[in-house]
Short mmCIF file of C-alpha atoms in Angstrom, two decimals:
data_model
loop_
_atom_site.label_atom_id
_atom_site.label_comp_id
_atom_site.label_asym_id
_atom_site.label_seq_id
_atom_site.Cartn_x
_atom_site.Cartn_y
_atom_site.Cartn_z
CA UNK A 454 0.00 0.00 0.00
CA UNK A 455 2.11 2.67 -1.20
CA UNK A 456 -0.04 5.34 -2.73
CA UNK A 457 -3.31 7.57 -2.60
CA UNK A 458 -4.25 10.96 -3.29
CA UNK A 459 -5.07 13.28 -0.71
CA UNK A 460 -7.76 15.89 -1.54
CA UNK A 461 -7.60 19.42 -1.41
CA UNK A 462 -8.27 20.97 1.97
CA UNK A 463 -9.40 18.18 3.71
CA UNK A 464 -7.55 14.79 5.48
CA UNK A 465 -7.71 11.48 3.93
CA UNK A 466 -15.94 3.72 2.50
CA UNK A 467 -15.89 0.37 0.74
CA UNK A 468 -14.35 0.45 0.02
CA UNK A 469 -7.66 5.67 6.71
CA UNK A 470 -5.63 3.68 3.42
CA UNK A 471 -1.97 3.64 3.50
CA UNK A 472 0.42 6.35 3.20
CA UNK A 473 -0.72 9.79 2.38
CA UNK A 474 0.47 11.37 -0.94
CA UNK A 475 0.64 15.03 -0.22
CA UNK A 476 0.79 18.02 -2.16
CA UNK A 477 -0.23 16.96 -5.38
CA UNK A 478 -1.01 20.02 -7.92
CA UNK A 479 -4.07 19.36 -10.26
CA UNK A 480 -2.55 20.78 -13.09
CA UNK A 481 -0.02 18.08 -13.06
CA UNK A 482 -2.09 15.84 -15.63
CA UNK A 483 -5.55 16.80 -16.35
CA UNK A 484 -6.25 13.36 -18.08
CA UNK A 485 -7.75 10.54 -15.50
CA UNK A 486 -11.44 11.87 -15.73
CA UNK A 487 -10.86 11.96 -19.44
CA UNK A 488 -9.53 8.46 -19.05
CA UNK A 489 -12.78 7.08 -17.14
CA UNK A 490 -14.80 8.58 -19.73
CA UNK A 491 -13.25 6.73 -22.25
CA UNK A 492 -13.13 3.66 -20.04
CA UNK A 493 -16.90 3.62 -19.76
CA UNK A 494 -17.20 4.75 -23.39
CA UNK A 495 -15.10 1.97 -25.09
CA UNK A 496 -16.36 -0.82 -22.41
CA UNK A 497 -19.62 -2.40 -22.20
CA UNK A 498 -19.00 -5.54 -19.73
CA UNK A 499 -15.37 -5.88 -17.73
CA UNK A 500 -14.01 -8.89 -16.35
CA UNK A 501 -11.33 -8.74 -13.41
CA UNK A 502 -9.73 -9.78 -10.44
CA UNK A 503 -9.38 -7.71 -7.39
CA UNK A 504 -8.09 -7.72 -4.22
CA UNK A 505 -8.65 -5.30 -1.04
CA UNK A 506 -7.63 -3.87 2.20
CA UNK A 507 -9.64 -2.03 4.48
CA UNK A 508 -8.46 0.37 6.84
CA UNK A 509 -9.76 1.70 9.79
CA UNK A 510 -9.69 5.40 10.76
CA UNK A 511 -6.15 5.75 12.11
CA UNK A 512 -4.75 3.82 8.95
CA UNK A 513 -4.38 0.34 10.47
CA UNK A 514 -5.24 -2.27 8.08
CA UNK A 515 -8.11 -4.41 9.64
CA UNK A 516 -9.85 -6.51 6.68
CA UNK A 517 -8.04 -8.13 3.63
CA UNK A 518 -9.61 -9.93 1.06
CA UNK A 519 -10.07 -10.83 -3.11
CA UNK A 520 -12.61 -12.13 -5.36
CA UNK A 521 -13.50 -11.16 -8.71
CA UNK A 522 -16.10 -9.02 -10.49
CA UNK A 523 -17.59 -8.73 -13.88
CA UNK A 524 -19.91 -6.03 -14.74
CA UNK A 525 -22.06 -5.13 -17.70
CA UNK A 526 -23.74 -1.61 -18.47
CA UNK A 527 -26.02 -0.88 -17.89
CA UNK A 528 -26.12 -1.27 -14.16
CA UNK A 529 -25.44 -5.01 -14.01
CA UNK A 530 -22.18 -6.44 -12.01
CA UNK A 531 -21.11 -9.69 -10.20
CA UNK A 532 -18.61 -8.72 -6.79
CA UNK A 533 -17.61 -12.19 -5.32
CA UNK A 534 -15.46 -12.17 -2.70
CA UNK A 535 -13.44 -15.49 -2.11
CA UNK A 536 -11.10 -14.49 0.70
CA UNK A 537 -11.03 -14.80 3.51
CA UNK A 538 -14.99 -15.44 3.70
CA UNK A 539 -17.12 -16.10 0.23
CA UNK A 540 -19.48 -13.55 -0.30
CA UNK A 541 -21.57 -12.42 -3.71
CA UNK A 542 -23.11 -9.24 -4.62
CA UNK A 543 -25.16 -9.31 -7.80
CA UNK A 544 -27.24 -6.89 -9.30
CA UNK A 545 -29.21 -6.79 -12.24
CA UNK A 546 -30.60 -3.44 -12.55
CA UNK A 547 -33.63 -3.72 -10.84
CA UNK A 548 -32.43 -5.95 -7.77
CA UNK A 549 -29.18 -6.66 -5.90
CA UNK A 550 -28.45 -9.62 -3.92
CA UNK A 551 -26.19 -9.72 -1.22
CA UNK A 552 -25.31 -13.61 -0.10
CA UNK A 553 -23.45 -14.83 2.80
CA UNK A 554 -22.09 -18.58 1.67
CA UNK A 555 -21.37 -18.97 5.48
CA UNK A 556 -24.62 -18.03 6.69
CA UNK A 557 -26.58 -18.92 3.66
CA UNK A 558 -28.40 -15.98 3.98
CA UNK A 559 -29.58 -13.59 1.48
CA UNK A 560 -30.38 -10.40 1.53
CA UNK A 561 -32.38 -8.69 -1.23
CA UNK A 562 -32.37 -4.88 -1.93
CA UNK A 563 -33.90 -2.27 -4.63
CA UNK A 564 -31.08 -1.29 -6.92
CA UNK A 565 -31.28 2.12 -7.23
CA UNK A 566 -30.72 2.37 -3.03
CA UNK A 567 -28.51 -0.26 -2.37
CA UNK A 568 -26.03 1.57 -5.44
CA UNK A 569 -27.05 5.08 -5.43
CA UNK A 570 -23.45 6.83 -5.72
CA UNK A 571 -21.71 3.98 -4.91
CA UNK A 572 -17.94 2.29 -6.73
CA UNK A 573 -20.94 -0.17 -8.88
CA UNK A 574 -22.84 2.72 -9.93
CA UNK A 575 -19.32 4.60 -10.95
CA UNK A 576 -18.01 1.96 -13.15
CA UNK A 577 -21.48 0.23 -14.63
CA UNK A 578 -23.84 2.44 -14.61
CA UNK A 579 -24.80 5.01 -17.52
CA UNK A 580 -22.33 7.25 -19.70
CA UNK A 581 -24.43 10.31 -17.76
CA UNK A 582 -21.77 9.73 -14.95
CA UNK A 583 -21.53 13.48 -14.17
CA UNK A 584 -25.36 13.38 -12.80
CA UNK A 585 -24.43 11.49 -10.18
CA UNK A 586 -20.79 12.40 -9.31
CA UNK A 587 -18.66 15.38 -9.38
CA UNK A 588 -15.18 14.73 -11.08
CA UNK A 589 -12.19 16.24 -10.23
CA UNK A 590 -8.75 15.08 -11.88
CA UNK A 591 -6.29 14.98 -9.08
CA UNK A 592 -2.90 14.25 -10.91
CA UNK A 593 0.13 12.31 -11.52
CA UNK A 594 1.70 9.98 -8.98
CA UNK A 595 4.44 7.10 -9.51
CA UNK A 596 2.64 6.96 -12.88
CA UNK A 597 -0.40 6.54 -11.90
CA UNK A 598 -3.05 9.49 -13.21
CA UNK A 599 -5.84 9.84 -10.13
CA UNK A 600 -9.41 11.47 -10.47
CA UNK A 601 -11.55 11.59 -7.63
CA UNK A 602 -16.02 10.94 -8.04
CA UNK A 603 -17.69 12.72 -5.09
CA UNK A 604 -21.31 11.87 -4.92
CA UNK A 605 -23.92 14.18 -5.40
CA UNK A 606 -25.92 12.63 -3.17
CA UNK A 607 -25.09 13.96 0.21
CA UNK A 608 -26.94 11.05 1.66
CA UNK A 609 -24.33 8.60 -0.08
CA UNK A 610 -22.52 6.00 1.81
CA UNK A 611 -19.44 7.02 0.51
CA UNK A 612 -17.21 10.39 1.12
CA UNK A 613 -15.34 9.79 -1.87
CA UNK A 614 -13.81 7.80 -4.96
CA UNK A 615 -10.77 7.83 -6.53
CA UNK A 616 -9.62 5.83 -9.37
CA UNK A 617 -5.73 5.52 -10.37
CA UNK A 618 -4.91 4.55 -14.65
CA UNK A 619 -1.84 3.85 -15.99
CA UNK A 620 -0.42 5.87 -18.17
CA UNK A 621 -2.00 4.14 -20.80
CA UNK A 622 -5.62 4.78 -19.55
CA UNK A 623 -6.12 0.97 -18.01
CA UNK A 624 -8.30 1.10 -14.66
CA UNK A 625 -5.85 -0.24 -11.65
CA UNK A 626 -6.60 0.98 -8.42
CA UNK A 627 -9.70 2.28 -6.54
CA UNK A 628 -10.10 4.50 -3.12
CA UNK A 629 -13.06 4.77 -1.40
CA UNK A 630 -13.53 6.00 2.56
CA UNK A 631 -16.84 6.11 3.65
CA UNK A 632 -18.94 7.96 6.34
CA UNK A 633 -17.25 6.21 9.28
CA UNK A 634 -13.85 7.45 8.46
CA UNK A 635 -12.81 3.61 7.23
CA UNK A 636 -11.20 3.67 3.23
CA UNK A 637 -10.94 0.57 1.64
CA UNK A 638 -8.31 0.12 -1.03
CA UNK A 639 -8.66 -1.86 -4.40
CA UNK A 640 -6.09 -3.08 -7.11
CA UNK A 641 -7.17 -4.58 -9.93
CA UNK A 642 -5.29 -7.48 -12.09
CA UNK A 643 -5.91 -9.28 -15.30
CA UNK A 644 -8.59 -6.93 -16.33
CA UNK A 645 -9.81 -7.77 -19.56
CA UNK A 646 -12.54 -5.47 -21.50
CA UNK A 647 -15.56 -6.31 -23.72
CA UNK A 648 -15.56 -10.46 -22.25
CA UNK A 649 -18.72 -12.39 -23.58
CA UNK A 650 -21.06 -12.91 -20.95
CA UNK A 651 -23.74 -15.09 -21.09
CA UNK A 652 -27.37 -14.69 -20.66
CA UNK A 653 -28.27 -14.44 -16.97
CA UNK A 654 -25.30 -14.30 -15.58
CA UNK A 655 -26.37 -11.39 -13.83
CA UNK A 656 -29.14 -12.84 -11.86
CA UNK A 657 -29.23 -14.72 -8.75
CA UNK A 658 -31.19 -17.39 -7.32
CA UNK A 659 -30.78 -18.15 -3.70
CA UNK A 660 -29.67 -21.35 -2.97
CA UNK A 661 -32.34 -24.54 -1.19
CA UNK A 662 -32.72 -23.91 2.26
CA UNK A 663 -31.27 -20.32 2.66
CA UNK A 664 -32.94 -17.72 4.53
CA UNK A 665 -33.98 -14.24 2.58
CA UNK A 666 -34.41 -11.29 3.83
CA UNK A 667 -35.92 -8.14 1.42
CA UNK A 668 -35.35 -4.88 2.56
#
């Protein structure tokens, strides 16, 4: 954990993180929020693996973990988590279901609440990402161009996003520190754009047995 952006005027949700970059002048490289544009412009469903830290508010790492994730836009995604406890979070658009493989329990939420201006609605939802987030490009760091996403929605879950791209535009690393002062931190691997993905694959049907809750 060797990088993040700090923003402007005030001290570093999903998703504190590791070592504070400070100092970083905007005009550095005005060309990450270009770069997600383009991302979401050139890529209708995204394959990838993942893997995560979460940090608590003094910057002690408390929660590591990986899966993988596919998404398709509009508004469609698969988040499996496969360390250290299996997890899936699958929406469809209309629906998202969150399953504990543990527990075997399911829990069932409208889509538009449980994402809102959250990282799924940031990378799958509509081209119209501006309505929901305010971008800000945040510069160059160890070659890697950040942008931050602050929602819009001052009732989000979320404080902020940021999203690091190579120099080459290719989606590697996500920030996000929510409204309990926790950030988790993302890095993404094998990402591959434009996969086939087959009919249904976004939608979930709980297992025999498990107990569902709809909220």
């Amino acid at each position: 954990m060797n990088r993040i952006i700090k923003r402007t005027g005030v001290s570093l949700l999903i998703l504190s993180l590791f070592v504070l970059l400070q100092g970083i002048p905007v005009f550095t490289l005005a060309a990450a929020v270009d770069d997600l544009k383009t991302f979401i412009h050139e890529t209708q469903t995204v394959r990838a693996n993942f893997s995560q830290t979460l940090f608590d508010k003094n910057a002690r790492a408390i929660q590591q973990s990986s899966g993988t994730l596919e998404f398709e836009r509009p508004d469609k995604f698969r988040w499996i988590y496969q360390t250290p406890y299996e997890q899936s979070i699958i929406g469809d658009g209309k629906q998202v279901w969150f399953y504990d493989h543990d527990l075997n329990q399911v829990t069932i939420r409208q889509f538009n609440i449980a994402i809102g201006s959250s990282p799924a609605a940031l990378l799958a939802g509509s081209t119209a990402i501006e309505d929901n987030f305010e971008l800000t490009n945040l510069g160059l760091q160890d070659e890697i161009k950040w942008m931050e996403a602050i929602p819009r929605n001052k009732d989000s879950a979320f404080e902020f996003i940021q999203l690091g791209f190579s120099l080459t535009g290719n989606l590697q690393f996500m920030a996000l520190r929510d409204n309990f002062g926790q950030t988790t931190y993302l890095t993404f691997s094998e990402l591959t754009k434009n996969p086939s993905l087959s009919d249904g694959f976004f939608k979930f049907v709980p297992p025999e047995g498990a107990d569902v809750i709809s909220e």
